Amino acid sequence: MIHRNILGVLFASLALAQVAWAQQIETDPQTGVQYQVTRQVYKRPVSETHIEQRPYVAYSEQQSIEYQPSYHTVYTPVTEYSWEPYMANRWNPFSSPTVGYHYVAHTRWDTRTEVTQVPLTRHDFVPEQHMAQVPVTTQRLVDEEHITRVALSGGSGTDPFTNRTVANGSSQIGGVALQQDPPKAPANVGIR
């Protein structure tokens, strides 16, 4: 507990010493006005962007056509003609039966295998190396000094910011004459 109090007093005295060191009194040689000048240093973040070359992989599609055999079974009719015997006049009672021949077609189905080439499209993804320009933003803190001047005492009267009264009753600030505001209408006029 004692250590905490000692550390607190030490930090407070260092902070006051820094503030006291940062305040100075300066006198303007032209006007003779004394100013209390306070300098404070702030940390301001600054962003910097630069371009870097970075590699990346992109996949491009390539198509290739391959032909593969396809086997089909085809049935084809085969017709053969031959002489076949038959009995002529078999049911005729007035003539004797005889053997005759006639031309008869016999059809059978033969099978054969046909080969056809079928195109097959193949899609392959091929990696390609590319370089890209990538913006990279880095941030760092920069010391920025802020100076405040407060006038403590008047000088020889040549200060351009002091009030002067002009003959017509208006005041002048910084070389610009300010006129008085016009009179305002009463607040209750025209209200029902």
PDB file of C-alpha atoms in Angstrom:
ATOM      1  CA  MET A   1       0.000   0.000   0.000  1.00  0.00           C
ATOM      2  CA  ILE A   2       2.839   2.367   0.823  1.00  0.00           C
ATOM      3  CA  HIS A   3       4.523   1.486  -2.463  1.00  0.00           C
ATOM      4  CA  ARG A   4       1.380   2.427  -4.383  1.00  0.00           C
ATOM      5  CA  ASN A   5       1.241   5.836  -2.722  1.00  0.00           C
ATOM      6  CA  ILE A   6       4.920   6.462  -3.404  1.00  0.00           C
ATOM      7  CA  LEU A   7       4.518   5.480  -7.040  1.00  0.00           C
ATOM      8  CA  GLY A   8       1.412   7.689  -7.386  1.00  0.00           C
ATOM      9  CA  VAL A   9       3.231  10.722  -5.944  1.00  0.00           C
ATOM     10  CA  LEU A  10       6.232  10.048  -8.173  1.00  0.00           C
ATOM     11  CA  PHE A  11       4.102   9.883 -11.360  1.00  0.00           C
ATOM     12  CA  ALA A  12       2.139  13.008 -10.375  1.00  0.00           C
ATOM     13  CA  SER A  13       5.333  14.993  -9.779  1.00  0.00           C
ATOM     14  CA  LEU A  14       6.779  13.843 -13.103  1.00  0.00           C
ATOM     15  CA  ALA A  15       3.581  14.913 -14.915  1.00  0.00           C
ATOM     16  CA  LEU A  16       3.631  18.358 -13.235  1.00  0.00           C
ATOM     17  CA  ALA A  17       7.308  18.745 -14.041  1.00  0.00           C
ATOM     18  CA  GLN A  18       6.610  17.996 -17.687  1.00  0.00           C
ATOM     19  CA  VAL A  19       3.732  20.514 -17.825  1.00  0.00           C
ATOM     20  CA  ALA A  20       5.820  23.161 -16.069  1.00  0.00           C
ATOM     21  CA  TRP A  21       8.702  22.539 -18.438  1.00  0.00           C
ATOM     22  CA  ALA A  22       6.406  22.788 -21.460  1.00  0.00           C
ATOM     23  CA  GLN A  23       5.100  26.261 -20.435  1.00  0.00           C
ATOM     24  CA  GLN A  24       7.242  29.287 -21.247  1.00  0.00           C
ATOM     25  CA  ILE A  25       6.716  33.011 -21.336  1.00  0.00           C
ATOM     26  CA  GLU A  26       7.729  34.830 -24.510  1.00  0.00           C
ATOM     27  CA  THR A  27       7.618  38.500 -25.409  1.00  0.00           C
ATOM     28  CA  ASP A  28       6.805  39.693 -28.935  1.00  0.00           C
ATOM     29  CA  PRO A  29       9.591  42.181 -29.856  1.00  0.00           C
ATOM     30  CA  GLN A  30       7.343  44.245 -32.173  1.00  0.00           C
ATOM     31  CA  THR A  31       4.350  44.723 -29.863  1.00  0.00           C
ATOM     32  CA  GLY A  32       5.851  44.082 -26.452  1.00  0.00           C
ATOM     33  CA  VAL A  33       2.997  41.716 -25.527  1.00  0.00           C
ATOM     34  CA  GLN A  34       3.909  38.816 -23.269  1.00  0.00           C
ATOM     35  CA  TYR A  35       2.516  35.406 -24.180  1.00  0.00           C
ATOM     36  CA  GLN A  36       2.371  32.247 -22.157  1.00  0.00           C
ATOM     37  CA  VAL A  37       3.380  29.558 -24.661  1.00  0.00           C
ATOM     38  CA  THR A  38       2.352  25.980 -23.956  1.00  0.00           C
ATOM     39  CA  ARG A  39       3.828  23.209 -26.057  1.00  0.00           C
ATOM     40  CA  GLN A  40       2.221  19.804 -26.003  1.00  0.00           C
ATOM     41  CA  VAL A  41       3.330  16.785 -27.968  1.00  0.00           C
ATOM     42  CA  TYR A  42       0.677  14.399 -29.210  1.00  0.00           C
ATOM     43  CA  LYS A  43       1.028  11.050 -30.885  1.00  0.00           C
ATOM     44  CA  ARG A  44      -0.802  11.166 -34.210  1.00  0.00           C
ATOM     45  CA  PRO A  45      -1.410   7.992 -36.230  1.00  0.00           C
ATOM     46  CA  VAL A  46      -0.099   8.144 -39.790  1.00  0.00           C
ATOM     47  CA  SER A  47      -1.081   5.600 -42.420  1.00  0.00           C
ATOM     48  CA  GLU A  48       1.315   4.769 -45.216  1.00  0.00           C
ATOM     49  CA  THR A  49       0.319   2.679 -48.205  1.00  0.00           C
ATOM     50  CA  HIS A  50       2.798   1.028 -50.522  1.00  0.00           C
ATOM     51  CA  ILE A  51       2.432  -1.543 -53.277  1.00  0.00           C
ATOM     52  CA  GLU A  52       3.895  -5.033 -52.866  1.00  0.00           C
ATOM     53  CA  GLN A  53       4.243  -7.812 -55.410  1.00  0.00           C
ATOM     54  CA  ARG A  54       2.647 -10.987 -54.101  1.00  0.00           C
ATOM     55  CA  PRO A  55       2.323 -14.323 -55.890  1.00  0.00           C
ATOM     56  CA  TYR A  56      -0.995 -16.104 -56.139  1.00  0.00           C
ATOM     57  CA  VAL A  57      -2.270 -19.229 -57.839  1.00  0.00           C
ATOM     58  CA  ALA A  58      -5.180 -19.076 -60.261  1.00  0.00           C
ATOM     59  CA  TYR A  59      -6.826 -22.144 -61.712  1.00  0.00           C
ATOM     60  CA  SER A  60      -7.784 -22.035 -65.361  1.00  0.00           C
ATOM     61  CA  GLU A  61     -10.067 -24.537 -67.019  1.00  0.00           C
ATOM     62  CA  GLN A  62      -8.765 -26.570 -69.927  1.00  0.00           C
ATOM     63  CA  GLN A  63     -10.975 -28.777 -72.025  1.00  0.00           C
ATOM     64  CA  SER A  64      -9.720 -31.860 -73.781  1.00  0.00           C
ATOM     65  CA  ILE A  65     -11.679 -34.224 -75.994  1.00  0.00           C
ATOM     66  CA  GLU A  66     -10.941 -37.923 -75.874  1.00  0.00           C
ATOM     67  CA  TYR A  67     -12.527 -40.602 -78.010  1.00  0.00           C
ATOM     68  CA  GLN A  68     -13.447 -43.848 -76.327  1.00  0.00           C
ATOM     69  CA  PRO A  69     -14.753 -46.936 -78.086  1.00  0.00           C
ATOM     70  CA  SER A  70     -18.343 -47.892 -77.496  1.00  0.00           C
ATOM     71  CA  TYR A  71     -19.495 -51.431 -78.296  1.00  0.00           C
ATOM     72  CA  HIS A  72     -23.025 -52.129 -79.538  1.00  0.00           C
ATOM     73  CA  THR A  73     -24.665 -55.444 -80.396  1.00  0.00           C
ATOM     74  CA  VAL A  74     -26.546 -55.183 -83.654  1.00  0.00           C
ATOM     75  CA  TYR A  75     -29.090 -57.769 -84.865  1.00  0.00           C
ATOM     76  CA  THR A  76     -29.313 -58.081 -88.644  1.00  0.00           C
ATOM     77  CA  PRO A  77     -31.700 -60.291 -90.591  1.00  0.00           C
ATOM     78  CA  VAL A  78     -30.111 -62.864 -92.897  1.00  0.00           C
ATOM     79  CA  THR A  79     -32.395 -64.412 -95.527  1.00  0.00           C
ATOM     80  CA  GLU A  80     -31.437 -67.652 -97.265  1.00  0.00           C
ATOM     81  CA  TYR A  81     -33.407 -69.334-100.012  1.00  0.00           C
ATOM     82  CA  SER A  82     -33.547 -73.133-100.453  1.00  0.00           C
ATOM     83  CA  TRP A  83     -35.539 -75.777-102.320  1.00  0.00           C
ATOM     84  CA  GLU A  84     -37.954 -77.672-100.116  1.00  0.00           C
ATOM     85  CA  PRO A  85     -39.908 -80.807-101.112  1.00  0.00           C
ATOM     86  CA  TYR A  86     -43.625 -80.984-100.750  1.00  0.00           C
ATOM     87  CA  MET A  87     -46.378 -83.480-101.663  1.00  0.00           C
ATOM     88  CA  ALA A  88     -48.375 -82.369-104.621  1.00  0.00           C
ATOM     89  CA  ASN A  89     -51.908 -83.729-105.212  1.00  0.00           C
ATOM     90  CA  ARG A  90     -52.050 -85.330-101.842  1.00  0.00           C
ATOM     91  CA  TRP A  91     -55.746 -84.713-101.386  1.00  0.00           C
ATOM     92  CA  ASN A  92     -56.759 -85.092-104.994  1.00  0.00           C
ATOM     93  CA  PRO A  93     -58.529 -88.410-105.515  1.00  0.00           C
ATOM     94  CA  PHE A  94     -58.272 -88.228-109.334  1.00  0.00           C
ATOM     95  CA  SER A  95     -54.461 -88.065-109.529  1.00  0.00           C
ATOM     96  CA  SER A  96     -51.609 -89.752-107.878  1.00  0.00           C
ATOM     97  CA  PRO A  97     -49.565 -87.819-105.310  1.00  0.00           C
ATOM     98  CA  THR A  98     -46.147 -86.591-106.445  1.00  0.00           C
ATOM     99  CA  VAL A  99     -43.179 -84.907-104.804  1.00  0.00           C
ATOM    100  CA  GLY A 100     -42.577 -81.305-105.875  1.00  0.00           C
ATOM    101  CA  TYR A 101     -40.017 -78.676-104.910  1.00  0.00           C
ATOM    102  CA  HIS A 102     -40.509 -74.978-104.303  1.00  0.00           C
ATOM    103  CA  TYR A 103     -38.199 -72.104-103.458  1.00  0.00           C
ATOM    104  CA  VAL A 104     -38.622 -71.052 -99.761  1.00  0.00           C
ATOM    105  CA  ALA A 105     -36.983 -68.122 -97.943  1.00  0.00           C
ATOM    106  CA  HIS A 106     -35.625 -68.777 -94.439  1.00  0.00           C
ATOM    107  CA  THR A 107     -34.772 -65.727 -92.285  1.00  0.00           C
ATOM    108  CA  ARG A 108     -32.551 -65.840 -89.243  1.00  0.00           C
ATOM    109  CA  TRP A 109     -31.116 -63.080 -87.058  1.00  0.00           C
ATOM    110  CA  ASP A 110     -27.361 -62.774 -86.795  1.00  0.00           C
ATOM    111  CA  THR A 111     -25.659 -60.735 -84.097  1.00  0.00           C
ATOM    112  CA  ARG A 112     -22.565 -58.689 -84.644  1.00  0.00           C
ATOM    113  CA  THR A 113     -20.698 -56.171 -82.517  1.00  0.00           C
ATOM    114  CA  GLU A 114     -20.124 -52.661 -83.866  1.00  0.00           C
ATOM    115  CA  VAL A 115     -17.530 -50.289 -82.475  1.00  0.00           C
ATOM    116  CA  THR A 116     -18.200 -46.538 -82.522  1.00  0.00           C
ATOM    117  CA  GLN A 117     -15.976 -43.762 -81.184  1.00  0.00           C
ATOM    118  CA  VAL A 118     -17.747 -41.590 -78.605  1.00  0.00           C
ATOM    119  CA  PRO A 119     -16.232 -38.162 -77.839  1.00  0.00           C
ATOM    120  CA  LEU A 120     -15.804 -37.419 -74.149  1.00  0.00           C
ATOM    121  CA  THR A 121     -15.018 -33.885 -73.008  1.00  0.00           C
ATOM    122  CA  ARG A 122     -12.743 -33.655 -69.993  1.00  0.00           C
ATOM    123  CA  HIS A 123     -12.474 -30.535 -67.858  1.00  0.00           C
ATOM    124  CA  ASP A 124      -9.155 -30.106 -66.073  1.00  0.00           C
ATOM    125  CA  PHE A 125      -8.192 -27.234 -63.780  1.00  0.00           C
ATOM    126  CA  VAL A 126      -4.574 -26.267 -64.265  1.00  0.00           C
ATOM    127  CA  PRO A 127      -2.812 -24.064 -61.665  1.00  0.00           C
ATOM    128  CA  GLU A 128      -1.082 -20.956 -62.992  1.00  0.00           C
ATOM    129  CA  GLN A 129       1.271 -18.708 -61.055  1.00  0.00           C
ATOM    130  CA  HIS A 130       0.564 -14.966 -61.245  1.00  0.00           C
ATOM    131  CA  MET A 131       1.929 -11.864 -59.537  1.00  0.00           C
ATOM    132  CA  ALA A 132      -0.457  -9.278 -58.098  1.00  0.00           C
ATOM    133  CA  GLN A 133       0.165  -5.751 -56.949  1.00  0.00           C
ATOM    134  CA  VAL A 134      -1.386  -5.543 -53.495  1.00  0.00           C
ATOM    135  CA  PRO A 135      -1.670  -2.290 -51.530  1.00  0.00           C
ATOM    136  CA  VAL A 136      -0.353  -2.747 -47.990  1.00  0.00           C
ATOM    137  CA  THR A 137      -1.212  -0.151 -45.364  1.00  0.00           C
ATOM    138  CA  THR A 138       1.002   0.273 -42.309  1.00  0.00           C
ATOM    139  CA  GLN A 139       0.323   2.600 -39.422  1.00  0.00           C
ATOM    140  CA  ARG A 140       2.778   4.323 -37.145  1.00  0.00           C
ATOM    141  CA  LEU A 141       2.617   7.063 -34.520  1.00  0.00           C
ATOM    142  CA  VAL A 142       4.243  10.450 -35.234  1.00  0.00           C
ATOM    143  CA  ASP A 143       4.979  13.113 -32.635  1.00  0.00           C
ATOM    144  CA  GLU A 144       3.055  16.318 -33.395  1.00  0.00           C
ATOM    145  CA  GLU A 145       3.691  19.466 -31.409  1.00  0.00           C
ATOM    146  CA  HIS A 146       0.740  21.690 -30.552  1.00  0.00           C
ATOM    147  CA  ILE A 147       1.614  25.260 -29.491  1.00  0.00           C
ATOM    148  CA  THR A 148      -0.872  27.449 -27.598  1.00  0.00           C
ATOM    149  CA  ARG A 149      -0.214  31.167 -26.982  1.00  0.00           C
ATOM    150  CA  VAL A 150      -2.194  33.124 -24.387  1.00  0.00           C
ATOM    151  CA  ALA A 151      -1.596  36.897 -24.009  1.00  0.00           C
ATOM    152  CA  LEU A 152      -0.647  37.818 -20.425  1.00  0.00           C
ATOM    153  CA  SER A 153      -0.135  41.598 -20.614  1.00  0.00           C
ATOM    154  CA  GLY A 154      -0.728  44.401 -23.130  1.00  0.00           C
ATOM    155  CA  GLY A 155       2.172  46.041 -24.892  1.00  0.00           C
ATOM    156  CA  SER A 156       2.688  49.365 -26.632  1.00  0.00           C
ATOM    157  CA  GLY A 157      -0.860  49.502 -28.009  1.00  0.00           C
ATOM    158  CA  THR A 158      -0.048  48.287 -31.503  1.00  0.00           C
ATOM    159  CA  ASP A 159      -1.795  44.958 -31.012  1.00  0.00           C
ATOM    160  CA  PRO A 160      -4.200  44.520 -33.941  1.00  0.00           C
ATOM    161  CA  PHE A 161      -6.586  42.395 -31.869  1.00  0.00           C
ATOM    162  CA  THR A 162      -7.494  44.914 -29.164  1.00  0.00           C
ATOM    163  CA  ASN A 163     -10.908  46.622 -29.236  1.00  0.00           C
ATOM    164  CA  ARG A 164     -11.078  50.203 -30.491  1.00  0.00           C
ATOM    165  CA  THR A 165     -14.108  52.425 -30.478  1.00  0.00           C
ATOM    166  CA  VAL A 166     -14.913  54.183 -33.717  1.00  0.00           C
ATOM    167  CA  ALA A 167     -16.626  57.598 -33.853  1.00  0.00           C
ATOM    168  CA  ASN A 168     -20.010  56.209 -34.889  1.00  0.00           C
ATOM    169  CA  GLY A 169     -20.222  53.829 -31.926  1.00  0.00           C
ATOM    170  CA  SER A 170     -19.250  50.564 -33.652  1.00  0.00           C
ATOM    171  CA  SER A 171     -16.347  48.446 -32.477  1.00  0.00           C
ATOM    172  CA  GLN A 172     -13.442  47.181 -34.531  1.00  0.00           C
ATOM    173  CA  ILE A 173     -11.843  43.776 -34.206  1.00  0.00           C
ATOM    174  CA  GLY A 174      -8.739  42.912 -36.182  1.00  0.00           C
ATOM    175  CA  GLY A 175      -9.173  45.856 -38.539  1.00  0.00           C
ATOM    176  CA  VAL A 176     -12.820  44.993 -39.375  1.00  0.00           C
ATOM    177  CA  ALA A 177     -15.513  47.392 -38.173  1.00  0.00           C
ATOM    178  CA  LEU A 178     -18.531  45.726 -36.612  1.00  0.00           C
ATOM    179  CA  GLN A 179     -21.878  47.501 -36.691  1.00  0.00           C
ATOM    180  CA  GLN A 180     -24.412  47.198 -33.917  1.00  0.00           C
ATOM    181  CA  ASP A 181     -27.318  44.837 -34.432  1.00  0.00           C
ATOM    182  CA  PRO A 182     -30.596  46.404 -35.662  1.00  0.00           C
ATOM    183  CA  PRO A 183     -33.353  46.701 -33.065  1.00  0.00           C
ATOM    184  CA  LYS A 184     -35.437  43.608 -32.684  1.00  0.00           C
ATOM    185  CA  ALA A 185     -39.232  43.534 -32.841  1.00  0.00           C
ATOM    186  CA  PRO A 186     -41.082  42.688 -29.640  1.00  0.00           C
ATOM    187  CA  ALA A 187     -41.762  39.005 -29.221  1.00  0.00           C
ATOM    188  CA  ASN A 188     -45.549  39.273 -28.737  1.00  0.00           C
ATOM    189  CA  VAL A 189     -46.350  41.235 -31.929  1.00  0.00           C
ATOM    190  CA  GLY A 190     -48.498  39.335 -34.378  1.00  0.00           C
ATOM    191  CA  ILE A 191     -49.125  36.314 -32.115  1.00  0.00           C
ATOM    192  CA  ARG A 192     -52.755  35.351 -31.467  1.00  0.00           C
TER     193      ARG A 192
END
